[in-house]
Short mmCIF file of C-alpha atoms and ligand atoms in Angstrom, two decimals:
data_model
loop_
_atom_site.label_atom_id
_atom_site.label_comp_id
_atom_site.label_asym_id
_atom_site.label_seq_id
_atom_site.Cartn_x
_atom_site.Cartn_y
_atom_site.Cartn_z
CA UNK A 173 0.00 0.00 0.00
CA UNK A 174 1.10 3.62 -0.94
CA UNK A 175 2.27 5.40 2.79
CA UNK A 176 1.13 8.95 1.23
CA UNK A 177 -2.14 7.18 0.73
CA UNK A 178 -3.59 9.38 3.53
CA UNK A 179 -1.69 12.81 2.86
CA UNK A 180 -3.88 15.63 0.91
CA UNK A 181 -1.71 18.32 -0.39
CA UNK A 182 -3.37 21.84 1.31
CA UNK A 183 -0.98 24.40 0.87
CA UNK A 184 1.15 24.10 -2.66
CA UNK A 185 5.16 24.94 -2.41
CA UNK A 186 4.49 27.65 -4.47
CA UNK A 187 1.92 29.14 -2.86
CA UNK A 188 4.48 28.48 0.43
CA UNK A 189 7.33 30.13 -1.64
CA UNK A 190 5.28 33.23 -2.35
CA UNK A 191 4.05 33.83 1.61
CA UNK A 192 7.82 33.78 2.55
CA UNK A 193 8.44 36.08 0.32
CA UNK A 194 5.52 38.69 1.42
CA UNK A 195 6.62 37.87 4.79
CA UNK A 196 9.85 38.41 4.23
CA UNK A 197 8.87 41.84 2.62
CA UNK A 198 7.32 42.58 5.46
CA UNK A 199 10.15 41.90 8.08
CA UNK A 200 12.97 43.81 5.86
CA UNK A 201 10.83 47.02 6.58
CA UNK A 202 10.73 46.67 10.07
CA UNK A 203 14.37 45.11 11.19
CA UNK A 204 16.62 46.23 7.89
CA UNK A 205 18.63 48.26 10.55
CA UNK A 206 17.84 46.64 13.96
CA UNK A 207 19.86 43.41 13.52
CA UNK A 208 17.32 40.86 15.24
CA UNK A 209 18.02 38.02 16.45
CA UNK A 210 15.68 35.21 15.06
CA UNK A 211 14.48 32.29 16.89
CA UNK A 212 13.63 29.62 15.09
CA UNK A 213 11.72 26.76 17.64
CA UNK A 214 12.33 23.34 16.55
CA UNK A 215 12.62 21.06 14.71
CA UNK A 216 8.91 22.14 12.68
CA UNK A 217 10.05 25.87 11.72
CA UNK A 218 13.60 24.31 10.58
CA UNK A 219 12.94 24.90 6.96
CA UNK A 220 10.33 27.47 7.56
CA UNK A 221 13.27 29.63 8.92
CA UNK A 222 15.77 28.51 6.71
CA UNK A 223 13.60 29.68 3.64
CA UNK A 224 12.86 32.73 5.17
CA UNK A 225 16.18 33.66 6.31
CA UNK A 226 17.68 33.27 2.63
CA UNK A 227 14.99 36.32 1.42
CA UNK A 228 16.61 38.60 4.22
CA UNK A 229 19.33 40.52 3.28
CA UNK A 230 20.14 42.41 6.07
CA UNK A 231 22.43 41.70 9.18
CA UNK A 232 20.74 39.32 11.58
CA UNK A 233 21.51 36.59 13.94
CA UNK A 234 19.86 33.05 14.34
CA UNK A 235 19.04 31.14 17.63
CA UNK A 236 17.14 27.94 18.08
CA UNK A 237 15.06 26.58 21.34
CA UNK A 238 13.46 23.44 21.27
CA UNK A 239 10.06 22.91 23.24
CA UNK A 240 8.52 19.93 24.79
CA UNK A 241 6.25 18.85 21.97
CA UNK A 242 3.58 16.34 21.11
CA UNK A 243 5.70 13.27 20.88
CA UNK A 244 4.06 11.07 19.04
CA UNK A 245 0.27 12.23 19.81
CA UNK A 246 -1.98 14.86 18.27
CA UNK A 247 -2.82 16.95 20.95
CA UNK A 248 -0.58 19.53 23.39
CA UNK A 249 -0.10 18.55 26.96
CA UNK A 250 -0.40 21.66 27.88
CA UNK A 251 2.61 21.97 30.13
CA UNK A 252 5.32 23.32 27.95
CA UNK A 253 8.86 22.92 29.16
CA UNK A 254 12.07 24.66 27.31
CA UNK A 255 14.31 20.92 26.06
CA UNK A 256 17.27 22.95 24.55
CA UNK A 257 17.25 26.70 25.64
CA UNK A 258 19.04 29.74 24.04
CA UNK A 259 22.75 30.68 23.39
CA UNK A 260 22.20 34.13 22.49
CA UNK A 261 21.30 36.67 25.16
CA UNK A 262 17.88 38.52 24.23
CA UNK A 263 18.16 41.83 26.37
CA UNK A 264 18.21 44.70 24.84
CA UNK A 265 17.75 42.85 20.98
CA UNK A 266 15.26 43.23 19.08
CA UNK A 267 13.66 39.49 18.81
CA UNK A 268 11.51 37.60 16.40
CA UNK A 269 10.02 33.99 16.95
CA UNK A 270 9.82 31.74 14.37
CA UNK A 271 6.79 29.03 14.57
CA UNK A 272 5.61 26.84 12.47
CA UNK A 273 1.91 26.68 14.05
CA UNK A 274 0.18 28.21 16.65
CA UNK A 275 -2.49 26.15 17.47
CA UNK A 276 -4.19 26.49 21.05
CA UNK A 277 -1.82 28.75 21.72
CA UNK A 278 -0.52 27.55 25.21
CA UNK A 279 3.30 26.49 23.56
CA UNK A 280 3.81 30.41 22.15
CA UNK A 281 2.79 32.14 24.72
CA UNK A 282 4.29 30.62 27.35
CA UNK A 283 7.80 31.27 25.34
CA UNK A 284 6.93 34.66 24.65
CA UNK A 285 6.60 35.51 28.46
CA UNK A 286 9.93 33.47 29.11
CA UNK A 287 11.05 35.70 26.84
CA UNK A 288 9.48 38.65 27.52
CA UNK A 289 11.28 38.14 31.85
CA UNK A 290 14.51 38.65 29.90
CA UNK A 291 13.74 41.99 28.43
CA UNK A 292 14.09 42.23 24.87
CA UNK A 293 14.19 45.78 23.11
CA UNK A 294 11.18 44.30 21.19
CA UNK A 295 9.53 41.01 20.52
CA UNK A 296 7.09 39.98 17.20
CA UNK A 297 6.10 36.71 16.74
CA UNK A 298 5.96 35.08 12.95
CA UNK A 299 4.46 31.94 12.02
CA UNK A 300 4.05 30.13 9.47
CA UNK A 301 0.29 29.13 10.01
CA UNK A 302 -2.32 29.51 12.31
CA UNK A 303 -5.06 27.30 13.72
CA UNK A 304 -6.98 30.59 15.65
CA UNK A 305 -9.94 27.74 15.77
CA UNK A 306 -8.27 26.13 18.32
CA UNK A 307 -7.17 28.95 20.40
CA UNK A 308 -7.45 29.06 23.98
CA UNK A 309 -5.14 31.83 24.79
CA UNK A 310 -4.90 34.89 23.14
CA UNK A 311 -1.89 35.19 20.63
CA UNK A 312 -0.61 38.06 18.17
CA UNK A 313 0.70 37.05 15.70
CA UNK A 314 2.72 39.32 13.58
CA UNK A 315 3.54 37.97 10.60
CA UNK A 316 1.63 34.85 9.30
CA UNK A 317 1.29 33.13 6.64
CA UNK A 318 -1.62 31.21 6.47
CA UNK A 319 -4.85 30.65 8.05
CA UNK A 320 -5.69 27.15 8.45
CA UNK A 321 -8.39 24.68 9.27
CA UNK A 322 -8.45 21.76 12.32
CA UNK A 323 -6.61 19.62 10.57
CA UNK A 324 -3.24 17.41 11.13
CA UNK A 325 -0.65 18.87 9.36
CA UNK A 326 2.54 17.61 8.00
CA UNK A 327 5.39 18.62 5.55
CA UNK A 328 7.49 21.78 5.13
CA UNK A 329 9.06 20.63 8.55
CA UNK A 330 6.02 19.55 10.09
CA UNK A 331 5.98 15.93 11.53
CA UNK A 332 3.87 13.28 12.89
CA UNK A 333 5.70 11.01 15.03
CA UNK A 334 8.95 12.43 13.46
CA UNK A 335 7.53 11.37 9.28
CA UNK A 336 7.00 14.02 6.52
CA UNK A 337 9.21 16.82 7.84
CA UNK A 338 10.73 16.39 3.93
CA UNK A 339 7.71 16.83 2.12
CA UNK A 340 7.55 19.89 0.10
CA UNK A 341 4.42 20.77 0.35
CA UNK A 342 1.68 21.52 3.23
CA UNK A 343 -0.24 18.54 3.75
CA UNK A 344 -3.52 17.31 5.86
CA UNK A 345 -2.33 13.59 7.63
CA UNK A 346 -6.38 11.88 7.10
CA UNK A 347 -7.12 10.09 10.54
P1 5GP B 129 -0.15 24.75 20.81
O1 5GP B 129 0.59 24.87 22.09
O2 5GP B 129 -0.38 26.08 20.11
O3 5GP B 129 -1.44 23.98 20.97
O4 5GP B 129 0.71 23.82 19.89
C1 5GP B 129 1.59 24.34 19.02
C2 5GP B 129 2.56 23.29 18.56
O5 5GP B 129 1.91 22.05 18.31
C3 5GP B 129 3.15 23.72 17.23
O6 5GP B 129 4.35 24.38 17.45
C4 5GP B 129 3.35 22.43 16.51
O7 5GP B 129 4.64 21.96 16.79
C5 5GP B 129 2.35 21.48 17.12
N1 5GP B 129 1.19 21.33 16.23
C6 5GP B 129 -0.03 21.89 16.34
N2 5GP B 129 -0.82 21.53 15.31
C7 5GP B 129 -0.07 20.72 14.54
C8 5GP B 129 -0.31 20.04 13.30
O8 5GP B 129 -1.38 20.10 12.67
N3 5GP B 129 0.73 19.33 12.80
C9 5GP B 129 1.93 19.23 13.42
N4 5GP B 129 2.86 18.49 12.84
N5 5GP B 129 2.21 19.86 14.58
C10 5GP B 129 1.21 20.60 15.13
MG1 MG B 130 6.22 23.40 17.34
#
């Protein structure tokens, strides 16, 4: 049996290509003379970031946290510990997160207040999609990219259970 039987593309790679590109737009206005530091949170923004990054032309730095994350179910725990923290120190720098999906919420914002306790000159949040469906905390996001429905994704570094992180596209992973 075919093991992309149950994947549905949603979101084409050139429809992904184009939103980093408006989003990258969008950032090179605001932090073309700021030098942010970037924080990409892994491993689903991996090539999220690494696309993006490649449209910025401007002097920037990169840092990567890794959060406690689904494992191998669907749904958040809801406690939300930091697995691999930060090298770079955020105070004073102007900061922006890089996620792949917000989704109840509960993951970002507790980051963005453990980030906000070390005093950043500024702090936006950019992600790649948003769930807002499934939101039970209230999150701003800065600069998305797409709006998306309650579905399982996977592809463009999303997993499930650590499968189709390569996949080029967005897809929706059928129950
Ligand atoms: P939240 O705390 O907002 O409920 O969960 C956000 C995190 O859950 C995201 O960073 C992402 O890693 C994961 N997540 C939420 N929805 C999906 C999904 O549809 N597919 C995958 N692969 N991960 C998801
Ligand atoms: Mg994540």
């Amino acid at each position: 049996m075919d093991s992309h039987a149950r994947l549905h593309c949603l979101i084409p790679r050139v429809e992904i290509e184009a939103a980093v590109n408006r989003l990258a737009t969008e950032i090179t206005a605001d932090y073309h003379d700021k030098k942010p530091i970037l924080i990409g949170i892994l491993k689903g923004s991996f090539i999220f970031l690494a696309d993006l990054v490649r449209r910025l032309d401007f002097p920037l730095e990169l840092d990567f946290v890794r959060l406690s994350s689904y494992g191998s179910s669907r749904k958040t725990s809801g406690t939300v510990e930091v697995v691999q923290g930060l090298e770079s120190s955020v105070e004073g720098r102007h900061v922006i997160v890089v996620e792949d999906i917000v989704d109840s919420g509960l993951t970002i914002s507790f980051f963005l207040n453990y980030l906000k306790k070390n005093a950043p000159a500024s702090l936006k949040l950019c992600a790649l999609t948003d769930k807002s469906s499934r939101r039970q905390v209230p999150v701003t996001i800065d600069y998305l990219g797409f709006t998306v429905p309650d579905k399982f994704l996977v592809g463009y570094g999303l997993d499930f259970d650590e499968q189709f992180r390569y996949l080029p596209d967005i897809c929706i992973l059928e129950e």
